mmCIF file of C-alpha atoms in Angstrom:
data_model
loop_
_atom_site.group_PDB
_atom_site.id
_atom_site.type_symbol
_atom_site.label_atom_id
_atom_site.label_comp_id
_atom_site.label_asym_id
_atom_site.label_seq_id
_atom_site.Cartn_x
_atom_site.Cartn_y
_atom_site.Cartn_z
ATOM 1 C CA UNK A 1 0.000 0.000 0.000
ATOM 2 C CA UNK A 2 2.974 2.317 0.816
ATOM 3 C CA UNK A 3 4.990 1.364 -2.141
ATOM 4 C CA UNK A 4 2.534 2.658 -4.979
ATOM 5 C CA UNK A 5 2.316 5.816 -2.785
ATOM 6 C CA UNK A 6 6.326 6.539 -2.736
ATOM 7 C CA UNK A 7 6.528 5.741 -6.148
ATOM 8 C CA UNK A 8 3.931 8.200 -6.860
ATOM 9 C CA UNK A 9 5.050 11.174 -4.817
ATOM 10 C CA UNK A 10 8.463 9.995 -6.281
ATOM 11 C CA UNK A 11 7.712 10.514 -10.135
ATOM 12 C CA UNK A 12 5.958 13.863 -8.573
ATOM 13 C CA UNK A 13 9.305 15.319 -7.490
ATOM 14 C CA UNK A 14 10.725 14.418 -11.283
ATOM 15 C CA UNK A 15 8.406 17.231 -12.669
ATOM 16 C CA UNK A 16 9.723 19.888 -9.799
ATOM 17 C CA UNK A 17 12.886 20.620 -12.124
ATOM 18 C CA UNK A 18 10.843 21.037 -15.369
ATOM 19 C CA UNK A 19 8.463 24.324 -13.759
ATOM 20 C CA UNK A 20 11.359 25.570 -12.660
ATOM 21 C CA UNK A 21 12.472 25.882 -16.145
ATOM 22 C CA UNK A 22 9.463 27.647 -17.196
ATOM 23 C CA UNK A 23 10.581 31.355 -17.611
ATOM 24 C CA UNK A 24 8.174 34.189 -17.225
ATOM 25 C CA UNK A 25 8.642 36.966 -18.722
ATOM 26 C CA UNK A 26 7.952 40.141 -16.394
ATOM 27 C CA UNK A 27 8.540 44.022 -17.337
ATOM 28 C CA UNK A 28 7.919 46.720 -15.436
ATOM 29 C CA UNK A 29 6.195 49.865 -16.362
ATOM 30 C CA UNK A 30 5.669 53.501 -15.057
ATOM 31 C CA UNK A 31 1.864 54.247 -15.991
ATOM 32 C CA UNK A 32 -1.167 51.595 -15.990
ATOM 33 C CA UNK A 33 -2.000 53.108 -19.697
ATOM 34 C CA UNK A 34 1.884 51.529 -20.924
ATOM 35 C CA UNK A 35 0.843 48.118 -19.209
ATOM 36 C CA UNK A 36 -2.392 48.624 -20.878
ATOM 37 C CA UNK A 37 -0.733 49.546 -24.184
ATOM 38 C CA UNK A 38 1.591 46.570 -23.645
ATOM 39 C CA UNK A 39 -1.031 44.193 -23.827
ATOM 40 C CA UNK A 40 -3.195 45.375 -26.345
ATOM 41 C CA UNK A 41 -0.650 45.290 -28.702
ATOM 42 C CA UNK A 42 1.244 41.789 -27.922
ATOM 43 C CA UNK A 43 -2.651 40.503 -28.273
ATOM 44 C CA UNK A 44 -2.295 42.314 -31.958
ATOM 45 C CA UNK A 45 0.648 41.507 -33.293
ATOM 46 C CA UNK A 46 1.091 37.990 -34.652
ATOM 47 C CA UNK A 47 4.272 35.646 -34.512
ATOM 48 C CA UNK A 48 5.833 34.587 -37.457
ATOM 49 C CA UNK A 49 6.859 31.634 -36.514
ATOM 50 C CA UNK A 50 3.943 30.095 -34.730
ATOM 51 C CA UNK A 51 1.436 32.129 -37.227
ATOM 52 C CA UNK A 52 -1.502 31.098 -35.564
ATOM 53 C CA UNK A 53 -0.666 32.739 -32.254
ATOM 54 C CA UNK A 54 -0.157 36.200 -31.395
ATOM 55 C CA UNK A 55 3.292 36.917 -29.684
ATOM 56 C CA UNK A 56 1.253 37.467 -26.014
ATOM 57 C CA UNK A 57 0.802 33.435 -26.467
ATOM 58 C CA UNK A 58 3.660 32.178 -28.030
ATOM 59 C CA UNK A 59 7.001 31.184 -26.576
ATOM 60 C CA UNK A 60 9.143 31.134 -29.721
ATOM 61 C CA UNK A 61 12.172 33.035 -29.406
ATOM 62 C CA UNK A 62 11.110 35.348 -31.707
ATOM 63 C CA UNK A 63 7.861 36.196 -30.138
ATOM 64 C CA UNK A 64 10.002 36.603 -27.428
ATOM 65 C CA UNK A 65 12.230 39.543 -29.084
ATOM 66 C CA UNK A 66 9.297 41.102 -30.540
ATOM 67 C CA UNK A 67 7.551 41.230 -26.870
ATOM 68 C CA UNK A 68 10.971 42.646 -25.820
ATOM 69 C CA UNK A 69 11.274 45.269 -28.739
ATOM 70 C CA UNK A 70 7.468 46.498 -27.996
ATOM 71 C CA UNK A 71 7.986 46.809 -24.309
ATOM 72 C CA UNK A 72 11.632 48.736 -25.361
ATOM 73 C CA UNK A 73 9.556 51.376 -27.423
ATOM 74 C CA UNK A 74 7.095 51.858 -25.357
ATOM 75 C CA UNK A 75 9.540 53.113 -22.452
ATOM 76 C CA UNK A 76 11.126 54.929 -24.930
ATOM 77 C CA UNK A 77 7.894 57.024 -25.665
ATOM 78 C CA UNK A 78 6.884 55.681 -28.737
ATOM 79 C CA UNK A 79 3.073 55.178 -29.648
ATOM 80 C CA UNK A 80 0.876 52.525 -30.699
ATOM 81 C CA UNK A 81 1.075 53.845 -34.103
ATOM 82 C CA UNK A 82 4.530 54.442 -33.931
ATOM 83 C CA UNK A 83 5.277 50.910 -32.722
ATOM 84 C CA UNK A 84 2.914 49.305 -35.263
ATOM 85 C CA UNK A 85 4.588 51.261 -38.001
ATOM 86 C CA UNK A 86 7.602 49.732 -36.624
ATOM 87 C CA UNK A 87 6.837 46.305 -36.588
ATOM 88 C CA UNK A 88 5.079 46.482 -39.824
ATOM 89 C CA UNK A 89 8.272 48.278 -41.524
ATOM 90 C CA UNK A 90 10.436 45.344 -40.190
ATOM 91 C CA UNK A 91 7.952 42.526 -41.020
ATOM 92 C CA UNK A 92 5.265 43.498 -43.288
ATOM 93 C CA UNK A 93 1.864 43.643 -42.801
ATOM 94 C CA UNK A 94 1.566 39.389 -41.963
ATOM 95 C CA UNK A 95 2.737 40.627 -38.145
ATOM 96 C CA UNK A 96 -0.742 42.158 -37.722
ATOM 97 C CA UNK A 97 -3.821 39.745 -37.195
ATOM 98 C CA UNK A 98 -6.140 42.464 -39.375
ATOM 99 C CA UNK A 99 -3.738 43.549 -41.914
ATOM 100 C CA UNK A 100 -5.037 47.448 -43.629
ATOM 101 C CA UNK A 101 -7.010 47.644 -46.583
ATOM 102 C CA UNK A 102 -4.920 48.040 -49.297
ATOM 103 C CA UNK A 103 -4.651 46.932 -52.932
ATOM 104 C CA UNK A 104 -2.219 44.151 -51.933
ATOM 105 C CA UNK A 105 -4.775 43.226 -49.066
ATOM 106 C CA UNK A 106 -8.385 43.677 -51.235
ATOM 107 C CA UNK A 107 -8.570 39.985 -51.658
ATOM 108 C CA UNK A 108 -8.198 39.361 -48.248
ATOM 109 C CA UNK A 109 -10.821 41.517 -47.164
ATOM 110 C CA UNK A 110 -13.467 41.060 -50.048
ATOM 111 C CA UNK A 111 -12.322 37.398 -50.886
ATOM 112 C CA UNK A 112 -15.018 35.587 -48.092
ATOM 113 C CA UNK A 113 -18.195 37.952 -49.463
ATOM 114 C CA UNK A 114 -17.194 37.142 -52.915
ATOM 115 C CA UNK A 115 -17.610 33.272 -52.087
ATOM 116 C CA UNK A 116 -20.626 33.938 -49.914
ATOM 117 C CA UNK A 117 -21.928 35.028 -52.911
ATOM 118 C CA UNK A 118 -21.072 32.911 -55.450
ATOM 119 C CA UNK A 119 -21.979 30.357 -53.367
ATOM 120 C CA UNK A 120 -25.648 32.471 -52.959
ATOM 121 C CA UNK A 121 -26.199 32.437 -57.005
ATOM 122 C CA UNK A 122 -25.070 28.953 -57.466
ATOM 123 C CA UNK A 123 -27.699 27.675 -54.681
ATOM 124 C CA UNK A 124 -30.765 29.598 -55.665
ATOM 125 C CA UNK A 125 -29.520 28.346 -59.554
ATOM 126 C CA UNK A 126 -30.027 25.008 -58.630
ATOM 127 C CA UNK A 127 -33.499 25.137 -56.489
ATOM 128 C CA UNK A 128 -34.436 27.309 -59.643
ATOM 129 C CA UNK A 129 -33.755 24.396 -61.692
ATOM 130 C CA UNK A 130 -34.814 21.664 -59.455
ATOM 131 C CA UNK A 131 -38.469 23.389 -58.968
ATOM 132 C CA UNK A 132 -38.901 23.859 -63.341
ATOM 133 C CA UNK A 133 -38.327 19.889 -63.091
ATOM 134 C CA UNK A 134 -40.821 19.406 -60.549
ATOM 135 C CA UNK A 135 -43.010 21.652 -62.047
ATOM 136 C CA UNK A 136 -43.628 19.513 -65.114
ATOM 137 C CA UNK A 137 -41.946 17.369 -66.997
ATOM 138 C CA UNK A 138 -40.888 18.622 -70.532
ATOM 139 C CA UNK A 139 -42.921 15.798 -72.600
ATOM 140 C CA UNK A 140 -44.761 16.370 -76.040
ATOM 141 C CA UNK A 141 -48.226 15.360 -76.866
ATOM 142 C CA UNK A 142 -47.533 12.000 -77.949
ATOM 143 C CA UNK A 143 -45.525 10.925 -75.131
ATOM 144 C CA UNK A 144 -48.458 12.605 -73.040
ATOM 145 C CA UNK A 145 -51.163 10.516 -74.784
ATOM 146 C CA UNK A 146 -48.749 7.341 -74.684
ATOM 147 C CA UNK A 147 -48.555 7.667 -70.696
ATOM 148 C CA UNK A 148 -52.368 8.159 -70.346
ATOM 149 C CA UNK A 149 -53.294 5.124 -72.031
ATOM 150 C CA UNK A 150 -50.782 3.461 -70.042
ATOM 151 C CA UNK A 151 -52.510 4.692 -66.905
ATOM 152 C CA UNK A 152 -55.637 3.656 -68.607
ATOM 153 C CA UNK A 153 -54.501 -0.293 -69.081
ATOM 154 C CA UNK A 154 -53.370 0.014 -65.491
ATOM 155 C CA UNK A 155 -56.701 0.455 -64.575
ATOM 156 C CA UNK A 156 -59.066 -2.206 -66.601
ATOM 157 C CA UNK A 157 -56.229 -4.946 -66.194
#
């Protein structure tokens, strides 16, 4: 009963070395409105190596430097504007998660209505076509008269 209980708390005291490991990254500001700034903007910016994340969640290295670099110009005075210029300058507009409208970026923007709406006219196209087939069925006389006397043997046989 003991034993599975020491070799418990001892595989425990394996994982004591791996938090300490862990680094946390800490900076100190002199107004509430830098912290403030300092977060809004490490939620904005995305990391290019991760992509998916913005650099407030990733812990690649770079993410790391650019966290750095944004709390390093915001000591130094510089705006949000300023800093996004910055970043944006150094590594185009993919290190923003809502890149500007611009001619490069028009697709980007407009792309997802463009598909909403193709995807609109091809779906009303087909119910279009679906209801003149329900409707009636294109048949001449002949094959009319041909299918009523076929109804019509149906019925006497």
């Amino acid at each position: 009963m003991k034993r599975p209980l020491i070799i418990g708390l001892f595989c425990l005291s394996l994982l004591i070395p791996l938090a300490a490991q862990a680094a946390i990254e800490t900076y100190d500001f002199q107004t509430p409105a830098q912290e403030a700034l300092y977060k809004d903007l490490i939620a904005e910016l995305r990391c290019l190596v991760c992509q998916n994340q913005n650099i407030a969640d990733s812990n690649a290295e770079l993410a790391q430097d650019l966290r750095r670099k944004t709390h390093e110009l915001i000591m130094a005075g510089k705006s949000r504007e300023e800093i996004t210029t910055y970043m944006v300058q150094r590594y185009g507009d993919f290190v923003l998660y809502q890149p500007p409208l611009k001619p490069q970026t028009a697709l980007l923007w407009v792309g997802p209505f463009l598909i909403l709406g193709l995807g609109l006219f091809v779906l009303i196209r087909v119910i279009r076509q679906r209801s003149r087939e329900a409707t009636g069925a294109n048949i001449n006389q002949a094959q009319r008269e041909q299918a009523e006397r076929l109804l019509q043997g149906d019925r006497h046989d």
